[in-house]
GROMACS .gro file of C-alpha atoms in nm:
model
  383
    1UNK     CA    1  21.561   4.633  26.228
    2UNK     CA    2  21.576   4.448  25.909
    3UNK     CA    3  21.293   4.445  25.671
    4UNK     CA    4  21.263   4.221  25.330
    5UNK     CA    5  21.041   4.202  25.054
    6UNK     CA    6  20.871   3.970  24.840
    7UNK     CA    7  20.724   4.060  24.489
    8UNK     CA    8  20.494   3.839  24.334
    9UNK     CA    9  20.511   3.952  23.987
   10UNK     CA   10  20.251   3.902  23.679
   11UNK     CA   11  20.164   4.088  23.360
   12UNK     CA   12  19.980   4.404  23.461
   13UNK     CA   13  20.002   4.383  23.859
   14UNK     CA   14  20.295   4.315  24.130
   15UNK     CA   15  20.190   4.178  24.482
   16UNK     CA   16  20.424   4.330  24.762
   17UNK     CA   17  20.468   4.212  25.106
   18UNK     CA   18  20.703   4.412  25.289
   19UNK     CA   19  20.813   4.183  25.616
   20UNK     CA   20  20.978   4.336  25.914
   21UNK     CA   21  21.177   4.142  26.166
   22UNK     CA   22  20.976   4.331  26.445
   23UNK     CA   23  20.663   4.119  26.306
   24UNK     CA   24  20.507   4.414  26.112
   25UNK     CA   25  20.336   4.311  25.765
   26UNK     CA   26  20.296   4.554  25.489
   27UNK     CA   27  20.086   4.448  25.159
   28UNK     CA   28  20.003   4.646  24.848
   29UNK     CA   29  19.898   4.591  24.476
   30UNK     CA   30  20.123   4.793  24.241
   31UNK     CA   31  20.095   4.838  23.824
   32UNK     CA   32  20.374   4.791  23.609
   33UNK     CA   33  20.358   5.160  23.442
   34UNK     CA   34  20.723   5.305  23.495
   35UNK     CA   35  20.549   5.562  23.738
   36UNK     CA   36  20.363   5.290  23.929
   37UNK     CA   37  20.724   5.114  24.001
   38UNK     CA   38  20.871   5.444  24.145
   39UNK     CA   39  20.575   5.444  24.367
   40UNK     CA   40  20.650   5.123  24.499
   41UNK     CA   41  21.035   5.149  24.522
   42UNK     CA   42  20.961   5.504  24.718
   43UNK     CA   43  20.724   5.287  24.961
   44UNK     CA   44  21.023   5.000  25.033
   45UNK     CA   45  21.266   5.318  25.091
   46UNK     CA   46  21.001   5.424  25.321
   47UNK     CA   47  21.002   5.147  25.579
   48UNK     CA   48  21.399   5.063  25.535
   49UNK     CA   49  21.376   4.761  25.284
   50UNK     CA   50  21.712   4.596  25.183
   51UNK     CA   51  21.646   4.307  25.031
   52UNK     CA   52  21.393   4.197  24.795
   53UNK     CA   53  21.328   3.830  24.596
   54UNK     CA   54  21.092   3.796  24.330
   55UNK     CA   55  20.955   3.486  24.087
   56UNK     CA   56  21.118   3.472  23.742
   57UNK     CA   57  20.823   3.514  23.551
   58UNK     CA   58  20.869   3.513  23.151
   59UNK     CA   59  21.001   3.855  23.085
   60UNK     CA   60  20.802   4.079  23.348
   61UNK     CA   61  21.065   4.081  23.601
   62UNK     CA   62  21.315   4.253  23.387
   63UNK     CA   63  21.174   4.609  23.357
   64UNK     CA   64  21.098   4.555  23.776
   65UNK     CA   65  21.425   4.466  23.775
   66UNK     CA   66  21.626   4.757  23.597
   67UNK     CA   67  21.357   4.964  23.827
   68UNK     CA   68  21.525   4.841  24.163
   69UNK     CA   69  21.811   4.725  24.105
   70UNK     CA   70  22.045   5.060  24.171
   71UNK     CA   71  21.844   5.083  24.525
   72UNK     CA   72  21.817   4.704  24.658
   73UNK     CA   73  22.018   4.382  24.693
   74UNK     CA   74  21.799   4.164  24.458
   75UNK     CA   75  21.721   3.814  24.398
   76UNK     CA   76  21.574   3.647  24.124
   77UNK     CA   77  21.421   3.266  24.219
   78UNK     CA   78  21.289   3.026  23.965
   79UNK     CA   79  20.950   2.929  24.141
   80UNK     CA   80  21.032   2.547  24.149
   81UNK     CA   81  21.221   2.629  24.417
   82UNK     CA   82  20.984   2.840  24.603
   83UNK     CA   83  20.602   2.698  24.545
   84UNK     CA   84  20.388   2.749  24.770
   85UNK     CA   85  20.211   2.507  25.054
   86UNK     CA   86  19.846   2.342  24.909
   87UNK     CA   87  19.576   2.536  25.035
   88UNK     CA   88  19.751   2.882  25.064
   89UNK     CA   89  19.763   2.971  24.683
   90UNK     CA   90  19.700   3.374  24.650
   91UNK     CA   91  19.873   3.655  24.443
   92UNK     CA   92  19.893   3.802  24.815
   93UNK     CA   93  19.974   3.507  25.002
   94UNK     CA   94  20.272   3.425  24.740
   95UNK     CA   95  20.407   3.733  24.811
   96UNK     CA   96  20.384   3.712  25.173
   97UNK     CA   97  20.566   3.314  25.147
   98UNK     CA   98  20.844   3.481  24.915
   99UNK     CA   99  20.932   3.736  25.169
  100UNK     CA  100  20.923   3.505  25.464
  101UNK     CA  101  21.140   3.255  25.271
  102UNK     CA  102  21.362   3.569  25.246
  103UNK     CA  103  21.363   3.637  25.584
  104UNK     CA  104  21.465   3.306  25.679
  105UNK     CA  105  21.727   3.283  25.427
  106UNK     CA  106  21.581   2.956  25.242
  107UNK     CA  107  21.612   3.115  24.892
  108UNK     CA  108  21.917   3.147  24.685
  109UNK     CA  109  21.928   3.401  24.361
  110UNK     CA  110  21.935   3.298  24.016
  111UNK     CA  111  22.265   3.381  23.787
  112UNK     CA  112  22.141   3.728  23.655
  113UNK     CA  113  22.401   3.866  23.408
  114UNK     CA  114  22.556   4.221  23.392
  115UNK     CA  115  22.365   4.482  23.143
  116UNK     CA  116  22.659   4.441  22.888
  117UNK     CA  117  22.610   4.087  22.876
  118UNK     CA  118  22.210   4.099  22.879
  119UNK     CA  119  22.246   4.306  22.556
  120UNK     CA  120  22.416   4.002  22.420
  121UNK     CA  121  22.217   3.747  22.537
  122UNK     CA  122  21.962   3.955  22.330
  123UNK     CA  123  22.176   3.935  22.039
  124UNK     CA  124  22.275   3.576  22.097
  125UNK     CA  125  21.880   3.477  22.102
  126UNK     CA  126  21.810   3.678  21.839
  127UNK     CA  127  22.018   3.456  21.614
  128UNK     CA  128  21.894   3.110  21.727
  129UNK     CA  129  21.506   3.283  21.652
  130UNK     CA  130  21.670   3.412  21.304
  131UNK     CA  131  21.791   3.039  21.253
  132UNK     CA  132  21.474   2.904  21.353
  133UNK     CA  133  21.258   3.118  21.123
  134UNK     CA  134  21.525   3.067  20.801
  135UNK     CA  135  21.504   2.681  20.817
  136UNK     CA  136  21.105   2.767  20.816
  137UNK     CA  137  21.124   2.959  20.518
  138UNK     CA  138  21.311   2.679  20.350
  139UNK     CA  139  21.093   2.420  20.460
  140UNK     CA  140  20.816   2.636  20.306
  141UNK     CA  141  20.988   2.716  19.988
  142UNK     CA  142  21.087   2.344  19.913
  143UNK     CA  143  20.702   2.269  19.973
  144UNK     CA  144  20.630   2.500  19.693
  145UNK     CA  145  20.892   2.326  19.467
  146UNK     CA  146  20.744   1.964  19.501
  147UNK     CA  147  20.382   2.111  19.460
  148UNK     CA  148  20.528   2.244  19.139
  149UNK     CA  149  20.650   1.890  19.128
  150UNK     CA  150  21.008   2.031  19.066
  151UNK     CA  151  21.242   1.760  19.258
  152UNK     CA  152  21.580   1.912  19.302
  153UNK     CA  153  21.591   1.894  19.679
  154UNK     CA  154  21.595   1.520  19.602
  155UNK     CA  155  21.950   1.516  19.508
  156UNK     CA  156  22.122   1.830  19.692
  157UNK     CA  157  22.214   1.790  20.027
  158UNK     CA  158  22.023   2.060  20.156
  159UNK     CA  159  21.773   2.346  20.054
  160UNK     CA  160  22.061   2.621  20.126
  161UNK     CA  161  22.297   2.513  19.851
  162UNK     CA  162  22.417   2.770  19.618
  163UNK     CA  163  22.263   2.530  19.297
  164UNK     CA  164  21.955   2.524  19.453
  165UNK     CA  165  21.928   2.899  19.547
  166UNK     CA  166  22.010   2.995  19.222
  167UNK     CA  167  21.723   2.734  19.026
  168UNK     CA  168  21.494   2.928  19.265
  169UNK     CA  169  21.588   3.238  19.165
  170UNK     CA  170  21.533   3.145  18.814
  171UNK     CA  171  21.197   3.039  18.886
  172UNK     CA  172  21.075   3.364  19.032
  173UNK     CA  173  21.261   3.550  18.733
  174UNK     CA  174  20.987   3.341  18.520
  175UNK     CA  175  21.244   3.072  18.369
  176UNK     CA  176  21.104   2.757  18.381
  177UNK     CA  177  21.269   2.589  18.068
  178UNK     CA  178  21.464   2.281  18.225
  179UNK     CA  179  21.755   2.335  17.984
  180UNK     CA  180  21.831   2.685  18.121
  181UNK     CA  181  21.770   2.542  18.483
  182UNK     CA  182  22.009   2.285  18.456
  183UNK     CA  183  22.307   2.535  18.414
  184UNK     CA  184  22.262   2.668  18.732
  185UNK     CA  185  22.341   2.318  18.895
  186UNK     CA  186  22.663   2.277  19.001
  187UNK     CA  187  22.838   1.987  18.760
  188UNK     CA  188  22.919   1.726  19.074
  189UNK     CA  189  22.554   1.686  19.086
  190UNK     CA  190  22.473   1.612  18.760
  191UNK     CA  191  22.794   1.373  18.726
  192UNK     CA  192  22.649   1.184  19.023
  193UNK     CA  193  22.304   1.160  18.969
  194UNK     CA  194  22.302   1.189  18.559
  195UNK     CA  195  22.184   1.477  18.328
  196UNK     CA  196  21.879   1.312  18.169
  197UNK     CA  197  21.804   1.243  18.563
  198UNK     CA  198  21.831   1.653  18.674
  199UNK     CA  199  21.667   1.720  18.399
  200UNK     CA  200  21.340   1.537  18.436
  201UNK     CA  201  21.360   1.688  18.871
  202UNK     CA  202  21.378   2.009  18.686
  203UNK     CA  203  21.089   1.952  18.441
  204UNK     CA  204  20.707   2.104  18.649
  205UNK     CA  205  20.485   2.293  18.638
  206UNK     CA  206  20.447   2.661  18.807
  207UNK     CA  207  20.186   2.892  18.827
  208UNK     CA  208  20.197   3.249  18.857
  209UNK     CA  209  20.102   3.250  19.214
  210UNK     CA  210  20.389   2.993  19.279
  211UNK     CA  211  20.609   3.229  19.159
  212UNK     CA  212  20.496   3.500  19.363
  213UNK     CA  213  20.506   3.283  19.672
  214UNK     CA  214  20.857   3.162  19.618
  215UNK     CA  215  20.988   3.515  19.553
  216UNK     CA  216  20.820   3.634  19.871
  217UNK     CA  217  20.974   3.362  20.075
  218UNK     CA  218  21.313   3.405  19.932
  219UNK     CA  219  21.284   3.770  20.003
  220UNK     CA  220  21.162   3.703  20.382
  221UNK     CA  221  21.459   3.440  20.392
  222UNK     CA  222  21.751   3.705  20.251
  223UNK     CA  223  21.599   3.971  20.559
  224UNK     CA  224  21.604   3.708  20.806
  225UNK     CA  225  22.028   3.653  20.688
  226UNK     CA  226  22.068   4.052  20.687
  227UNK     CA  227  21.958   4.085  21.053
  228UNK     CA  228  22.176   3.760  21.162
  229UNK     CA  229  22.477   3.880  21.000
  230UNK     CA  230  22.402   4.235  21.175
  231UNK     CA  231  22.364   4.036  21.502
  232UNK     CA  232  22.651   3.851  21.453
  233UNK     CA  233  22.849   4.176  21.427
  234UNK     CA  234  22.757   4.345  21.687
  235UNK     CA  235  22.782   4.043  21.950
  236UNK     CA  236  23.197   4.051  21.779
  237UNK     CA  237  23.215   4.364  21.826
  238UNK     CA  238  23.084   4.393  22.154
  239UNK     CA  239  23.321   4.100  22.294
  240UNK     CA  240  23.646   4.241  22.145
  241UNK     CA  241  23.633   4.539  22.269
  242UNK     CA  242  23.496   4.450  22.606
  243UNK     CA  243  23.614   4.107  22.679
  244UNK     CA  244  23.910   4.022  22.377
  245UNK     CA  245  24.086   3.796  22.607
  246UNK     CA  246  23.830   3.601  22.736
  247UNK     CA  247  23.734   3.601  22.314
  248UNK     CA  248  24.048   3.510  22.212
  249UNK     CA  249  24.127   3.221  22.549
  250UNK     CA  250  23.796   3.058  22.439
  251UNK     CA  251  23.916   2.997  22.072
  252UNK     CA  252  24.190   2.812  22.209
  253UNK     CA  253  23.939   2.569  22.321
  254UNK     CA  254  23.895   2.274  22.015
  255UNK     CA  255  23.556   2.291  21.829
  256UNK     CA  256  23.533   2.660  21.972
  257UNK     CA  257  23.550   2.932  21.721
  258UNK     CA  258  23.422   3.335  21.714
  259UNK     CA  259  23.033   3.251  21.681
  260UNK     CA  260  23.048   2.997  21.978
  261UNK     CA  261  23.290   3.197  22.195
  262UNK     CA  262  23.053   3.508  22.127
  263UNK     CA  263  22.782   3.316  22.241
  264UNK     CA  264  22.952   3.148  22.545
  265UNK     CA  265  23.033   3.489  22.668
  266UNK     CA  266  22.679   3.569  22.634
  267UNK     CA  267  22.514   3.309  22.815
  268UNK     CA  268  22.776   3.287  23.135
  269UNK     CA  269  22.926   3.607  23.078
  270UNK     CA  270  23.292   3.626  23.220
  271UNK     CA  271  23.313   3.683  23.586
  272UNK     CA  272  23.294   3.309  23.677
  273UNK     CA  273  23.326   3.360  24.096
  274UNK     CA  274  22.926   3.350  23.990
  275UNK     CA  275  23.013   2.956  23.983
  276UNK     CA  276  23.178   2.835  24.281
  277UNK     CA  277  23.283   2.559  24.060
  278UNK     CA  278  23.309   2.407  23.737
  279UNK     CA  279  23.039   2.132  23.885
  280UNK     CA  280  22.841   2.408  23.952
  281UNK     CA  281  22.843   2.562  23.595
  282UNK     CA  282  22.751   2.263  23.419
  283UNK     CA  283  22.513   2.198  23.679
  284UNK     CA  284  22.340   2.516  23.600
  285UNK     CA  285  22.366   2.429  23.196
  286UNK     CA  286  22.164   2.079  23.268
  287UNK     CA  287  22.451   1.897  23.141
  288UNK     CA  288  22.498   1.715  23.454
  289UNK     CA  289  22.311   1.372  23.529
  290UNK     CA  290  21.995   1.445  23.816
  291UNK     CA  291  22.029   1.337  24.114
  292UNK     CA  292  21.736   1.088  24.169
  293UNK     CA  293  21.802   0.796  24.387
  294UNK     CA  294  21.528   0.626  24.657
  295UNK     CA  295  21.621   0.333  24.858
  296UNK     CA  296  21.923   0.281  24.670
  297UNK     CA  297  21.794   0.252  24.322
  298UNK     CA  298  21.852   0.537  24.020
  299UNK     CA  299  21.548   0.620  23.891
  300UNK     CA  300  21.675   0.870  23.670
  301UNK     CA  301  22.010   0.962  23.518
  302UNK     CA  302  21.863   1.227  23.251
  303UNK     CA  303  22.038   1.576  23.251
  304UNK     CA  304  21.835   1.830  23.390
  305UNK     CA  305  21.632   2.120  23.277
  306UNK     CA  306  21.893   2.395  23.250
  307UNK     CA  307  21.998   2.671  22.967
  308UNK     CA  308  21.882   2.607  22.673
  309UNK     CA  309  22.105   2.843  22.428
  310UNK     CA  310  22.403   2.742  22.620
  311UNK     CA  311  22.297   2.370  22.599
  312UNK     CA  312  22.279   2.391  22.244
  313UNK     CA  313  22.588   2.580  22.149
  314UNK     CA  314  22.803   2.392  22.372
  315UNK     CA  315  22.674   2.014  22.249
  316UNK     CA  316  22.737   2.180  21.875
  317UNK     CA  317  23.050   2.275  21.983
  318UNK     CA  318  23.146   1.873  22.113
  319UNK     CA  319  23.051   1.775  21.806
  320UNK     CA  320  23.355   1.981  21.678
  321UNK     CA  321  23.548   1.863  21.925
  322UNK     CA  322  23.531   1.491  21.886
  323UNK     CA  323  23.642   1.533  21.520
  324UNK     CA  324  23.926   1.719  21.611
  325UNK     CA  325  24.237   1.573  21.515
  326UNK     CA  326  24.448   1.463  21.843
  327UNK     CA  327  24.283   1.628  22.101
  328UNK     CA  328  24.159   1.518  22.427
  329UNK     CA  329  23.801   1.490  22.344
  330UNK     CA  330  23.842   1.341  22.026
  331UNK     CA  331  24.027   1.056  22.221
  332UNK     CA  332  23.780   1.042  22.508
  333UNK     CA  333  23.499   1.033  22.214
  334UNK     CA  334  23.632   0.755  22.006
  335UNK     CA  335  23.735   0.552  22.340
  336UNK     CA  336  23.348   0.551  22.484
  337UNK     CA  337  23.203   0.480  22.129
  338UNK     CA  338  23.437   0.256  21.971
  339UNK     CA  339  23.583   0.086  22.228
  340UNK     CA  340  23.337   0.065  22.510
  341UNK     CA  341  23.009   0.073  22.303
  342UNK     CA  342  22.862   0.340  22.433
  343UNK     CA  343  22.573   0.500  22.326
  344UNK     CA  344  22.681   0.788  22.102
  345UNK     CA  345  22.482   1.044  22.159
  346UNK     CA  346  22.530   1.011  22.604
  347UNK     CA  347  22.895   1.065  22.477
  348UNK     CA  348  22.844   1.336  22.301
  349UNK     CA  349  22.716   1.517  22.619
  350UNK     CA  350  22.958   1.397  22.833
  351UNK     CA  351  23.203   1.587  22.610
  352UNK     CA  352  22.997   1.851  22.643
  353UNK     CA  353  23.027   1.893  23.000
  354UNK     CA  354  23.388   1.857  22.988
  355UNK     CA  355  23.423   2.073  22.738
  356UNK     CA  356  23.212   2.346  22.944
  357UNK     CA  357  23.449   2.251  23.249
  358UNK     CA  358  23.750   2.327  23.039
  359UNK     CA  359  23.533   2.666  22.951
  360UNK     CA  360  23.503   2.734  23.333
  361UNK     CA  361  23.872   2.720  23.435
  362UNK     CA  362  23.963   2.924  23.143
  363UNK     CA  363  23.794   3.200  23.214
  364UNK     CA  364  23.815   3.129  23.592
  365UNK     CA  365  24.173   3.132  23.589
  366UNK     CA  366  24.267   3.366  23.289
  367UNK     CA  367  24.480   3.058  23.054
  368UNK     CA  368  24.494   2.997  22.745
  369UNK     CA  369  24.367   2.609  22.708
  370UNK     CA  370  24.631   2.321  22.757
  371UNK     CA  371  24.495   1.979  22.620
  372UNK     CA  372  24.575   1.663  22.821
  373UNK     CA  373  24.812   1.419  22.779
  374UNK     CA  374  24.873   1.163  22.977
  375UNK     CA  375  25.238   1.145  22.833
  376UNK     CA  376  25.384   1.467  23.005
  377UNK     CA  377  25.681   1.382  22.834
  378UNK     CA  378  25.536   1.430  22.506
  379UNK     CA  379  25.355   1.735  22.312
  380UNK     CA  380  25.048   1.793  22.447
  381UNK     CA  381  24.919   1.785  22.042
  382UNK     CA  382  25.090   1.453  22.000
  383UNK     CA  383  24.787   1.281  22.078
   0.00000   0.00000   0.00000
């Protein structure tokens, strides 16, 4: 007799519906204590459960998760793909539809990623939060420099220059004298913009409390670099000793170095028999164009919702990639924008999906990346 379950999972509560091919219907309302999930894995044991599917909600299926997964076959389902009919919306009645959708076999589990690589998925998300919160910080601390009506950030590229670090650093010391400020600028900038013109951007006023604000920030933004950097070695670490081939394959890939690869290996781990294909993966990224057609028209060609992190890393990574010096996508890049007029940015992600296709097949079939050339009598780097 086989018997299935279906979890419907929330904060503080998990609806069960055990469902028996015999007909029999079993329902309970369990906590989320540690204890309380024992409970209810003893009571599955108890009538003979083998599988069980539960909704991806938030974060509040991992812990069930970790609870059952040594004892069950599991699947995790994003609840798109499993809502319920209009009219029948319970907690109990959810569970009952996710077990019967099990029993049936209509449901297909998401990608969930060995322990190893969950760790670095935490790492890996930890960074892009660290990221995230410094370009805050220097948003904030740049606001505090125009309100002391000091202008530097006018004529640096960008907040997180050396010159502009150090002026700032100056100004929570308690220098404010313009002349003394002005060293601290690196020389190309005054050349371009003109001394008597870095001088007046350097000439304010700032309070006390101005002071204290912008050493505060600058404090919050130097922790927020110490924990990346700690990240950042521990994902390395991690991946060579674990997975140094996959590591060092990946880096064969243009515009892929050790912070992408790390972070590739985090989000699709390496065991790729989780894709069937290289469709599928970039499928399952949202780098692939929806399907949406209805009596023969498109209505939409817009990638889909997918991984975000990955999404992200890989369309940084094809920016790389088209400016690298004769290789394939650098070619296919300047060809669709220079040639055929394309939009740049839809190029951009259509290297992206080819460059997570050439990601697939080399992990999938353990090579070291070979660029294309249409030539085969040439170099494959000969462009």
């Amino acid at each position: 007799m086989r018997a299935v379950c279906g979890l419907d999972v929330h904060k503080d509560t998990v609806y069960l519906c055990i469902l028996c091919s015999d007909g029999e219907i079993i329902e309970r309302v369990f906590g989320v204590l540690t204890f309380q999930l024992r409970d209810m894995r003893r009571l599955m044991q108890s009538h003979g459960v083998t599988e069980v599917t539960m909704e991806s909600t938030a974060m509040y299926w991992i812990p069930i998760w970790r609870v059952l997964e040594p004892h069950f076959r599991l699947k995790l389902v994003n609840p798109y793909f499993i809502k319920q009919l209009p009219g029948r919306k319970s907690d109990v009645k959810d569970a009952q539809w996710i077990a019967e959708c099990t029993m049936k076999d209509l449901v297909r589990g998401s990608f969930v990623p060995p322990e190893r690589i969950q760790q670095l998925r935490q790492y890996d998300r930890r960074i892009f939060d660290l990221d995230a919160e410094i370009v805050r910080k220097l948003s904030k601390l740049d606001g505090i420099m125009q309100r002391c009506n000091i202008r530097l950030s006018n004529y640096v590229s960008n907040t997180d220059t050396k010159s502009y670090k150090a002026v700032v650093d100056m100004l929570c010391e308690g220098i404010t004298d313009a002349e003394e400020l002005i060293k601290k600028v690196h020389g190309r900038i005054v050349n371009k913009h003109g001394r008597e013109t870095i001088l007046a951007s350097l000439t304010g006023v700032v309070s006390d409390a101005e002071k204290d604000t912008m050493r505060q920030l600058r404090e919050e933004i130097g922790l927020a670099e110490t924990h990346k950097r700690e990240c950042l070695d521990k994902m390395l670490q991690t991946c060579r000793t674990y997975y140094p081939n996959e590591l060092r394959r990946l880096m064969t890939i243009p515009g892929i170095k050790e912070r992408a690869a790390t972070s590739l290996i985090a989000e699709i781990g390496v065991d790729m028999t989780k894709f069937q294909t290289a469709a599928h993966l970039a499928s399952w990224s949202g780098l692939k164009p929806r399907n949406d057609v209805s009596n023969g028209k498109f209505k939409s060609r817009r990638i889909t919702h997918g991984n975000a992190y990955l999404r992200k890393t890989i369309i940084e990574c094809a920016w790389a990639a088209s400016r690298t010096k004769d290789c394939f996508f650098s070619r296919f890049s300047y060809h669709q924008t220079v040639v055929r007029k394309k939009n740049k940015m839809k190029v951009l992600v259509a290297v992206a999906r080819k460059l997570l296709i050439a990601v697939w097949h080399v992990l999938h079939d353990a090579t070291d990346y070979v660029d294309f050339n249409p030539d085969c009598k040439s170099p494959a780097n000969n462009g």
